[in-house]
C-alpha cells in the first residue's frame, strides 16, 4: 500500500531523532533508503501506469465527510513522485555530509522527511481535501526548513514571509477546491475527470479559477508573489536544492497541470497563465543576472523556470504540454545538481559570492565537471536534456495563439539571460585567476558528489537517449491533456527557427557573460525601482496589519476588566438586540401568574443586585451579590430543580470564600468613574438586562420544535439507567459537552494557579503587592 | 490575612471535614438516581478542604492531603473522563455510548457514566482546592 508507505515517511520523521542515537552520522544515508526504495517501487509501477493510463489505490479515511486517502497514480503523479523520491534520496545523502556534526541535524531530518511524505501525498492524492491537507503540510515544513537556522533574524523573517505568502494562497486554494467540490459534486480528482458536465460553463467558474490560481501562483512563486522564493535561500542549501527548486515550488505547477483537462483552455485561463507565466519568466531571468550570490542567482533562475512552466500550460497545445513535461524534468535535474554544487562551493570556500571565487577547477575537478554538465543543460546546449526542453519551449511559444510577439521577445530574452547565468555559475568559480577565499577549498567528499553527479549525469544520458522517456512522457502528457496521446522527446528537430533562436541566444548569452560585471554595475541604477517591487507591497501590507492589530488591541484589550465587560455587553446588545427587535419582534404570549413567595424571592434578588451596584464598601457589595445568588438558588428549589439549587448554593458559597480571599489584596475601594460614566454603565446594564429578559420570554413563548425534554424524561431510565435526569444529561446524553467543560475548568484552574505562582515566585512579596496594585489600577493612590 | 486557630472553627473543621468528604462520596454515588452527582459532590469535597484550610492553614492541609497535589487531581479527573470515552469505541458503537456492567455479588451497577462522573468529581475538587490553596499560599508569605 503506497498510502502506508507515504505515512511511513511521517513515522520515520518522528523516529529520526531515535535513529540518530543508533546510526550517528550515517542517519542521513539510512533515511535515504526510504525515498530510494519508493523510487524503485514507482519505477516498477511505471509499465502498468503507461499501459493503463492511471492506477487508483483506494482507501477510505473519513467516509462520512467523503474524505479519502485514495491515491491516483497516473503519468503526472508518477513523474512528480519519481522526482520527489529520486532527488530526495540524493539530497538526503548530500545533506548528511553538508550538515555533518550540526547539533540540530535530527531536527533537520524531522522536517525534511515530513516534507517528503507530504509532498508525495500532495502529488498522489485523489481527494481534493487530502490534497489540500498535504499542500498545507508542505508549506509548514518549508517554513520550518527555511527557518532552520533560527538564531538568524533574516532566516526567521524569510521563513515567515514564505509561510505568509504560501499559506495566504493556501486559503484561496481551500476556497477554490471547495467551490470545485461543490460545483462538480465530487471530491475526488478522478471522478471530476470523468464528469459529463463542463465545469467551464458553470456560473462559478471564474471565482473558482481565480481562487485556485491564487493558490498555485503563490506556491509556485509566480509574479507578483515571486519575492518569497529568493528569500527562502536562507535555508540550508540541501533544502534549497530540494524544496525550493526541484519539488515544493512545483506543487502549484502540478495543480495547474492536474486541473488543465477540466478547467483549462478558456480565455481567462489562457490569458492569465500566459501573461503571468511570461512576465514571471522574464522577471526571474532579469533579476538573476543582478546578483553575485550564487544561491540568489539560482533562485531567480528557478523563478524563470517556474514562469516558463506556467506559460507552457497556458499555451496548452499538445506540443506545449510535451514541452512542459520535458522542461519540468530537465529543470528538476539540472537545478537540483546546480544547487548542490552551490552548496559544495559554499561549504568548501566559505562564501556564496561568485565574484570572489575563481580558479577552483584544479582543486575540485569533479565538482567543476558536474557544474559544467548541469550548467550546459541549464543553458540548453545539445546534447543535454535542457536543450530539448528549450527547443520545445521555443516551438510552443512560436505556436502560441495569443500575445505571440510579446511572448517570443520574453522567451528569447529569458533564454539568453539564462545562458549568461549558466556561464556565471559554471565558469566563474572554476576558471580564471585564483582568489583568496575564507576557507581553503578541497574536493568535496564523496557523499556530496554522488547526488549532483547522478542528476547531472541523468541530464546527459536522457538528453542523448530521450527515447528512454517515451513511455513516461506519453502518459504524463496524456494525464495533462486529459485523453490518451502519443508523445516523445527527440534531440534533433532539424534546422528550424527554434534552433536558430537557440544559437543566437547562446552567442548573446556568452557576450553578456563576458561583460557581466559591467552590466551589473549599470543595473545598479535600477535599484531604486527594484526597492518598490512587490516585496515592498508585502511589507506595507504586513506593517498595516501590525498597525491595525495594535490599534484594535489598544481599543478592545486595554487590560481593564470594566472595559472588557463593556465591549462584550455592547456586542451582545448589537447582535442579539438587532436580531430580536429588528428582524423578529419580542412576543410574550402567556399569563403572568405570580405567587406571593415568588415575588418576595425575586424582590430580594433585585434588591441584592441594586445594593451591590451602589454599595459604599466592598464587603457590602460581596454580601449583596451573595444574597442575590442565594435568592437564585431559592428559585431553583421553588421550581423543584434540587440539583441546580444545590449547585447554585455551593457555587455561591465558594464564590464568597474566593472573594474573601482576594478581597484584601485589592486596592482601596474608591470611586473611579465619573457620574457620566456611571450613567453610561447603568444604561448598558439595564439594556442588557431588559434585552435578555425579552429574549427569554420570547424563547419561552415560541415553540418551533417539539421540546426535547419529553424524550429525555422518557428515556432516562431505559437508556440512561438513572432516575436523576439532570445527572443523566450531564454524564450520558450530553457527556461530550461535559467533557469539554471539564477541560475548560481544568484550564482555568491551571491558569489561575500558574498566574498566582508566577507572580509570587518572580518578585519579593512586598514588591508584588505594590506592583499588583499599580498594575490593576493606575489611577489609584 | 486569614487567621487560623480560633477554637470553635478548629474543632468544627476537625469533625466536619471527614463528614463532608463522606457526604460528597455519598452524593457522588447516588447522583445518578437522586439529587447529587460529580459536580455537586466535587464542590462539597472542595468545601471540606477549604474549611480545613481556613482552620489550620496551608501546611496542615498539605499534610492531610499527603502526597496528593490538587493539580494531580485535575489531571486524574480529566484522564478518567477520557478513559470512559473509549469502551464504546472498541465495541464499534458511537463515541461516548454508555456501557453498563452489573457486578453480581454486591449488585452494583458499574458503568462508564460512573467513571465519567468520578472524573468530573476529581476535576472539580482539584480545580477549586488548587485555586484556593494557591491563593492562601501567596497570602501566607506576605507580611
Tab-separated table of C-alpha atoms in Angstrom, chain A residues 402-705:
chain	number	residue	atom	x	y	z
A	402	UNK	CA	-2.255	34.834	-28.117
A	403	UNK	CA	0.324	37.515	-27.364
A	404	UNK	CA	2.729	35.686	-29.659
A	405	UNK	CA	5.090	38.558	-30.438
A	406	UNK	CA	5.271	39.607	-26.810
A	407	UNK	CA	5.915	36.048	-25.649
A	408	UNK	CA	8.610	35.448	-28.252
A	409	UNK	CA	10.517	38.523	-27.099
A	410	UNK	CA	10.169	37.494	-23.436
A	411	UNK	CA	11.193	33.904	-24.112
A	412	UNK	CA	14.182	34.883	-26.168
A	413	UNK	CA	15.344	37.436	-23.596
A	414	UNK	CA	14.887	34.953	-20.770
A	415	UNK	CA	16.810	32.300	-22.696
A	416	UNK	CA	19.868	34.383	-23.345
A	417	UNK	CA	19.884	35.784	-19.816
A	418	UNK	CA	19.761	32.180	-18.552
A	419	UNK	CA	22.768	31.300	-20.676
A	420	UNK	CA	24.674	34.098	-19.026
A	421	UNK	CA	23.589	32.789	-15.612
A	422	UNK	CA	24.680	29.275	-16.553
A	423	UNK	CA	28.053	30.561	-17.653
A	424	UNK	CA	28.486	32.563	-14.438
A	425	UNK	CA	27.694	29.544	-12.291
A	426	UNK	CA	29.781	27.019	-14.205
A	427	UNK	CA	32.745	29.117	-15.324
A	428	UNK	CA	33.228	31.967	-12.890
A	429	UNK	CA	34.150	29.910	-9.791
A	430	UNK	CA	36.257	27.324	-11.561
A	431	UNK	CA	38.297	29.200	-14.173
A	432	UNK	CA	40.312	32.387	-14.266
A	433	UNK	CA	42.514	33.747	-11.520
A	434	UNK	CA	42.557	32.049	-8.130
A	435	UNK	CA	41.194	34.315	-5.380
A	436	UNK	CA	41.714	34.217	-1.664
A	437	UNK	CA	38.591	32.674	-0.050
A	438	UNK	CA	37.615	32.485	3.636
A	439	UNK	CA	38.350	28.758	3.623
A	440	UNK	CA	40.935	26.784	1.664
A	441	UNK	CA	38.916	24.644	-0.727
A	442	UNK	CA	39.321	20.912	-1.321
A	443	UNK	CA	37.421	18.479	-3.473
A	444	UNK	CA	34.117	17.723	-1.842
A	445	UNK	CA	33.672	14.380	-0.059
A	446	UNK	CA	32.060	11.526	-1.966
A	447	UNK	CA	28.663	11.782	-0.277
A	448	UNK	CA	28.303	15.341	-1.502
A	449	UNK	CA	29.304	14.461	-5.042
A	450	UNK	CA	27.079	11.440	-5.657
A	451	UNK	CA	23.835	13.404	-5.723
A	452	UNK	CA	24.785	16.219	-8.103
A	453	UNK	CA	26.823	13.867	-10.288
A	454	UNK	CA	23.871	11.500	-10.608
A	455	UNK	CA	21.463	14.288	-11.525
A	456	UNK	CA	23.879	15.931	-13.973
A	457	UNK	CA	24.667	12.521	-15.448
A	458	UNK	CA	20.968	11.847	-15.964
A	459	UNK	CA	20.665	15.193	-17.761
A	460	UNK	CA	23.265	13.948	-20.210
A	461	UNK	CA	22.012	10.375	-20.589
A	462	UNK	CA	18.389	11.350	-21.065
A	463	UNK	CA	19.487	14.088	-23.452
A	464	UNK	CA	21.393	11.672	-25.614
A	465	UNK	CA	18.771	8.954	-25.412
A	466	UNK	CA	15.408	10.681	-24.897
A	467	UNK	CA	13.658	7.559	-26.165
A	468	UNK	CA	14.124	6.137	-22.651
A	469	UNK	CA	11.477	8.591	-21.557
A	470	UNK	CA	8.877	7.916	-24.241
A	471	UNK	CA	6.507	5.912	-22.032
A	472	UNK	CA	6.677	8.314	-19.106
A	473	UNK	CA	6.307	11.376	-21.328
A	474	UNK	CA	3.358	9.869	-23.181
A	475	UNK	CA	1.443	9.020	-20.072
A	476	UNK	CA	2.252	12.363	-18.398
A	477	UNK	CA	1.142	14.303	-21.456
A	478	UNK	CA	-1.987	12.151	-21.602
A	479	UNK	CA	-2.760	12.988	-17.986
A	480	UNK	CA	-2.346	16.718	-18.595
A	481	UNK	CA	-4.214	16.756	-21.895
A	482	UNK	CA	-6.948	14.585	-20.483
A	483	UNK	CA	-7.022	11.939	-23.196
A	484	UNK	CA	-4.566	9.240	-24.277
A	485	UNK	CA	-1.992	10.638	-26.691
A	486	UNK	CA	1.348	9.512	-28.087
A	487	UNK	CA	4.245	11.797	-27.319
A	488	UNK	CA	8.000	11.560	-27.275
A	489	UNK	CA	11.060	13.719	-26.916
A	490	UNK	CA	13.783	13.883	-29.502
A	491	UNK	CA	17.113	15.630	-29.547
A	492	UNK	CA	17.279	16.751	-33.162
A	493	UNK	CA	14.398	18.660	-34.654
A	494	UNK	CA	16.203	19.724	-37.830
A	495	UNK	CA	17.332	23.195	-38.755
A	496	UNK	CA	14.381	25.423	-37.912
A	497	UNK	CA	13.563	28.711	-36.244
A	498	UNK	CA	13.900	27.409	-32.668
A	499	UNK	CA	17.392	26.132	-33.447
A	500	UNK	CA	18.343	29.493	-34.891
A	501	UNK	CA	16.980	31.210	-31.804
A	502	UNK	CA	18.979	28.834	-29.636
A	503	UNK	CA	22.202	29.533	-31.444
A	504	UNK	CA	21.710	33.303	-31.418
A	505	UNK	CA	20.792	33.280	-27.739
A	506	UNK	CA	23.922	31.242	-26.996
A	507	UNK	CA	26.035	33.902	-28.638
A	508	UNK	CA	24.266	36.756	-26.871
A	509	UNK	CA	24.401	34.932	-23.576
A	510	UNK	CA	28.122	34.398	-23.851
A	511	UNK	CA	28.586	38.077	-24.700
A	512	UNK	CA	26.609	39.025	-21.624
A	513	UNK	CA	28.724	36.707	-19.502
A	514	UNK	CA	31.915	38.414	-20.711
A	515	UNK	CA	30.547	41.817	-19.786
A	516	UNK	CA	28.616	40.674	-16.737
A	517	UNK	CA	30.481	42.861	-14.220
A	518	UNK	CA	29.926	45.996	-16.272
A	519	UNK	CA	26.254	45.238	-16.960
A	520	UNK	CA	25.663	44.567	-13.290
A	521	UNK	CA	27.142	47.956	-12.455
A	522	UNK	CA	24.737	49.595	-14.893
A	523	UNK	CA	21.792	47.674	-13.469
A	524	UNK	CA	22.542	49.075	-10.048
A	525	UNK	CA	20.979	52.272	-11.337
A	526	UNK	CA	17.663	50.447	-11.312
A	527	UNK	CA	17.931	49.730	-7.600
A	528	UNK	CA	15.512	52.479	-6.507
A	529	UNK	CA	12.830	50.986	-8.753
A	530	UNK	CA	13.553	47.462	-7.525
A	531	UNK	CA	13.067	48.568	-3.965
A	532	UNK	CA	9.465	49.418	-4.795
A	533	UNK	CA	8.702	45.987	-6.180
A	534	UNK	CA	6.065	43.549	-4.955
A	535	UNK	CA	8.094	42.834	-1.842
A	536	UNK	CA	7.628	46.440	-0.738
A	537	UNK	CA	3.900	45.886	-1.182
A	538	UNK	CA	4.099	42.810	1.009
A	539	UNK	CA	5.981	44.752	3.675
A	540	UNK	CA	3.433	47.552	3.527
A	541	UNK	CA	0.544	45.126	3.947
A	542	UNK	CA	2.216	43.386	6.866
A	543	UNK	CA	3.012	46.726	8.517
A	544	UNK	CA	-0.597	47.775	8.057
A	545	UNK	CA	-1.706	44.531	9.712
A	546	UNK	CA	0.509	45.230	12.687
A	547	UNK	CA	-0.748	48.798	12.974
A	548	UNK	CA	-4.338	47.620	12.737
A	549	UNK	CA	-3.933	44.969	15.395
A	550	UNK	CA	-2.121	47.397	17.664
A	551	UNK	CA	-4.951	49.857	17.254
A	552	UNK	CA	-7.681	47.351	17.957
A	553	UNK	CA	-5.761	45.833	20.857
A	554	UNK	CA	-5.440	49.280	22.413
A	555	UNK	CA	-9.134	49.765	21.864
A	556	UNK	CA	-10.504	46.414	22.974
A	557	UNK	CA	-7.854	44.752	25.127
A	558	UNK	CA	-6.535	47.523	27.312
A	559	UNK	CA	-6.319	45.422	30.454
A	560	UNK	CA	-9.269	46.913	32.313
A	561	UNK	CA	-11.898	44.394	33.342
A	562	UNK	CA	-14.652	47.011	33.117
A	563	UNK	CA	-13.645	47.764	29.554
A	564	UNK	CA	-13.840	44.115	28.512
A	565	UNK	CA	-17.233	43.726	30.073
A	566	UNK	CA	-18.461	46.890	28.408
A	567	UNK	CA	-17.250	45.713	24.989
A	568	UNK	CA	-18.801	42.281	25.438
A	569	UNK	CA	-22.123	43.659	26.578
A	570	UNK	CA	-22.261	46.217	23.786
A	571	UNK	CA	-21.551	43.455	21.265
A	572	UNK	CA	-24.289	41.412	22.843
A	573	UNK	CA	-26.719	44.317	22.588
A	574	UNK	CA	-25.705	44.902	18.987
A	575	UNK	CA	-26.055	41.325	17.813
A	576	UNK	CA	-28.899	39.999	19.922
A	577	UNK	CA	-30.720	43.309	20.015
A	578	UNK	CA	-30.833	43.783	16.243
A	579	UNK	CA	-31.819	40.193	15.741
A	580	UNK	CA	-34.556	40.284	18.325
A	581	UNK	CA	-36.003	43.744	17.825
A	582	UNK	CA	-35.419	44.397	14.135
A	583	UNK	CA	-35.652	41.033	12.458
A	584	UNK	CA	-38.195	39.478	14.791
A	585	UNK	CA	-40.304	41.105	17.397
A	586	UNK	CA	-40.479	40.120	21.036
A	587	UNK	CA	-43.536	38.027	21.819
A	588	UNK	CA	-44.900	37.455	25.268
A	589	UNK	CA	-47.715	35.005	24.993
A	590	UNK	CA	-48.562	33.640	28.391
A	591	UNK	CA	-50.297	34.605	31.556
A	592	UNK	CA	-48.391	36.073	34.434
A	593	UNK	CA	-49.311	34.125	37.496
A	594	UNK	CA	-47.095	35.253	40.366
A	595	UNK	CA	-47.434	33.910	43.889
A	596	UNK	CA	-46.527	35.966	46.908
A	597	UNK	CA	-43.442	33.976	47.965
A	598	UNK	CA	-42.094	34.112	44.436
A	599	UNK	CA	-42.415	37.859	44.450
A	600	UNK	CA	-40.521	38.018	47.744
A	601	UNK	CA	-37.626	35.948	46.398
A	602	UNK	CA	-37.411	37.933	43.187
A	603	UNK	CA	-37.605	41.149	45.173
A	604	UNK	CA	-34.675	40.020	47.337
A	605	UNK	CA	-32.744	39.219	44.209
A	606	UNK	CA	-33.368	42.628	42.690
A	607	UNK	CA	-32.510	44.386	45.937
A	608	UNK	CA	-29.258	42.398	46.141
A	609	UNK	CA	-28.293	43.490	42.649
A	610	UNK	CA	-29.166	47.094	43.394
A	611	UNK	CA	-27.238	47.199	46.646
A	612	UNK	CA	-24.221	45.569	45.016
A	613	UNK	CA	-24.198	48.376	42.488
A	614	UNK	CA	-24.486	51.237	44.936
A	615	UNK	CA	-22.678	49.764	47.968
A	616	UNK	CA	-20.073	52.063	49.510
A	617	UNK	CA	-17.825	49.216	50.673
A	618	UNK	CA	-16.516	46.144	49.006
A	619	UNK	CA	-17.642	43.788	51.714
A	620	UNK	CA	-21.142	45.178	51.411
A	621	UNK	CA	-21.081	44.534	47.661
A	622	UNK	CA	-19.915	40.953	48.174
A	623	UNK	CA	-22.661	40.289	50.664
A	624	UNK	CA	-25.279	41.793	48.349
A	625	UNK	CA	-24.097	39.636	45.462
A	626	UNK	CA	-24.236	36.668	47.786
A	627	UNK	CA	-27.808	37.470	48.750
A	628	UNK	CA	-28.704	37.636	45.102
A	629	UNK	CA	-27.071	34.281	44.431
A	630	UNK	CA	-28.884	32.587	47.270
A	631	UNK	CA	-32.178	34.002	46.006
A	632	UNK	CA	-31.457	32.405	42.645
A	633	UNK	CA	-30.870	29.122	44.437
A	634	UNK	CA	-34.212	29.601	46.152
A	635	UNK	CA	-35.913	29.987	42.798
A	636	UNK	CA	-34.411	26.740	41.588
A	637	UNK	CA	-35.656	24.993	44.670
A	638	UNK	CA	-39.117	26.565	44.389
A	639	UNK	CA	-39.415	25.215	40.871
A	640	UNK	CA	-38.261	21.792	42.036
A	641	UNK	CA	-34.813	21.625	40.496
A	642	UNK	CA	-32.854	20.386	43.523
A	643	UNK	CA	-29.679	19.684	41.597
A	644	UNK	CA	-29.496	23.193	40.241
A	645	UNK	CA	-30.381	24.589	43.647
A	646	UNK	CA	-27.630	22.667	45.412
A	647	UNK	CA	-25.106	23.562	42.748
A	648	UNK	CA	-26.034	27.226	42.934
A	649	UNK	CA	-25.740	27.222	46.716
A	650	UNK	CA	-22.340	25.559	46.661
A	651	UNK	CA	-21.012	27.767	43.899
A	652	UNK	CA	-22.305	30.821	45.749
A	653	UNK	CA	-20.569	29.708	48.931
A	654	UNK	CA	-17.294	29.075	47.177
A	655	UNK	CA	-17.550	32.384	45.352
A	656	UNK	CA	-17.898	34.214	48.624
A	657	UNK	CA	-14.896	32.323	50.003
A	658	UNK	CA	-12.792	33.158	46.976
A	659	UNK	CA	-13.881	36.772	47.125
A	660	UNK	CA	-12.959	36.962	50.782
A	661	UNK	CA	-9.536	35.561	49.949
A	662	UNK	CA	-8.843	38.140	47.288
A	663	UNK	CA	-10.699	40.979	48.933
A	664	UNK	CA	-7.762	42.148	50.980
A	665	UNK	CA	-5.435	42.049	48.034
A	666	UNK	CA	-7.473	44.546	46.078
A	667	UNK	CA	-6.664	48.218	46.212
A	668	UNK	CA	-8.608	50.644	48.345
A	669	UNK	CA	-12.254	50.809	47.409
A	670	UNK	CA	-12.740	54.044	45.604
A	671	UNK	CA	-14.932	55.616	43.042
A	672	UNK	CA	-13.035	55.778	39.766
A	673	UNK	CA	-15.804	56.607	37.347
A	674	UNK	CA	-17.285	59.992	36.759
A	675	UNK	CA	-21.021	60.262	37.187
A	676	UNK	CA	-21.392	60.409	33.425
A	677	UNK	CA	-19.625	57.054	33.125
A	678	UNK	CA	-21.824	55.633	35.813
A	679	UNK	CA	-24.907	56.683	33.935
A	680	UNK	CA	-23.494	55.096	30.783
A	681	UNK	CA	-22.690	51.858	32.615
A	682	UNK	CA	-26.121	51.866	34.192
A	683	UNK	CA	-27.751	52.304	30.813
A	684	UNK	CA	-25.738	49.468	29.285
A	685	UNK	CA	-26.504	47.192	32.204
A	686	UNK	CA	-30.205	47.989	32.133
A	687	UNK	CA	-30.364	47.464	28.357
A	688	UNK	CA	-28.689	44.083	28.617
A	689	UNK	CA	-30.993	43.078	31.445
A	690	UNK	CA	-34.136	44.040	29.609
A	691	UNK	CA	-32.894	42.509	26.395
A	692	UNK	CA	-32.066	39.152	27.962
A	693	UNK	CA	-35.390	39.202	29.757
A	694	UNK	CA	-37.238	39.815	26.499
A	695	UNK	CA	-35.174	37.132	24.816
A	696	UNK	CA	-36.040	34.538	27.427
A	697	UNK	CA	-39.713	35.457	27.406
A	698	UNK	CA	-39.798	35.289	23.615
A	699	UNK	CA	-37.956	31.997	23.555
A	700	UNK	CA	-40.451	30.676	26.072
A	701	UNK	CA	-43.409	31.844	24.002
A	702	UNK	CA	-42.276	30.449	20.691
A	703	UNK	CA	-42.125	26.682	20.387
A	704	UNK	CA	-40.754	25.976	16.957
A	705	UNK	CA	-39.939	22.369	17.632
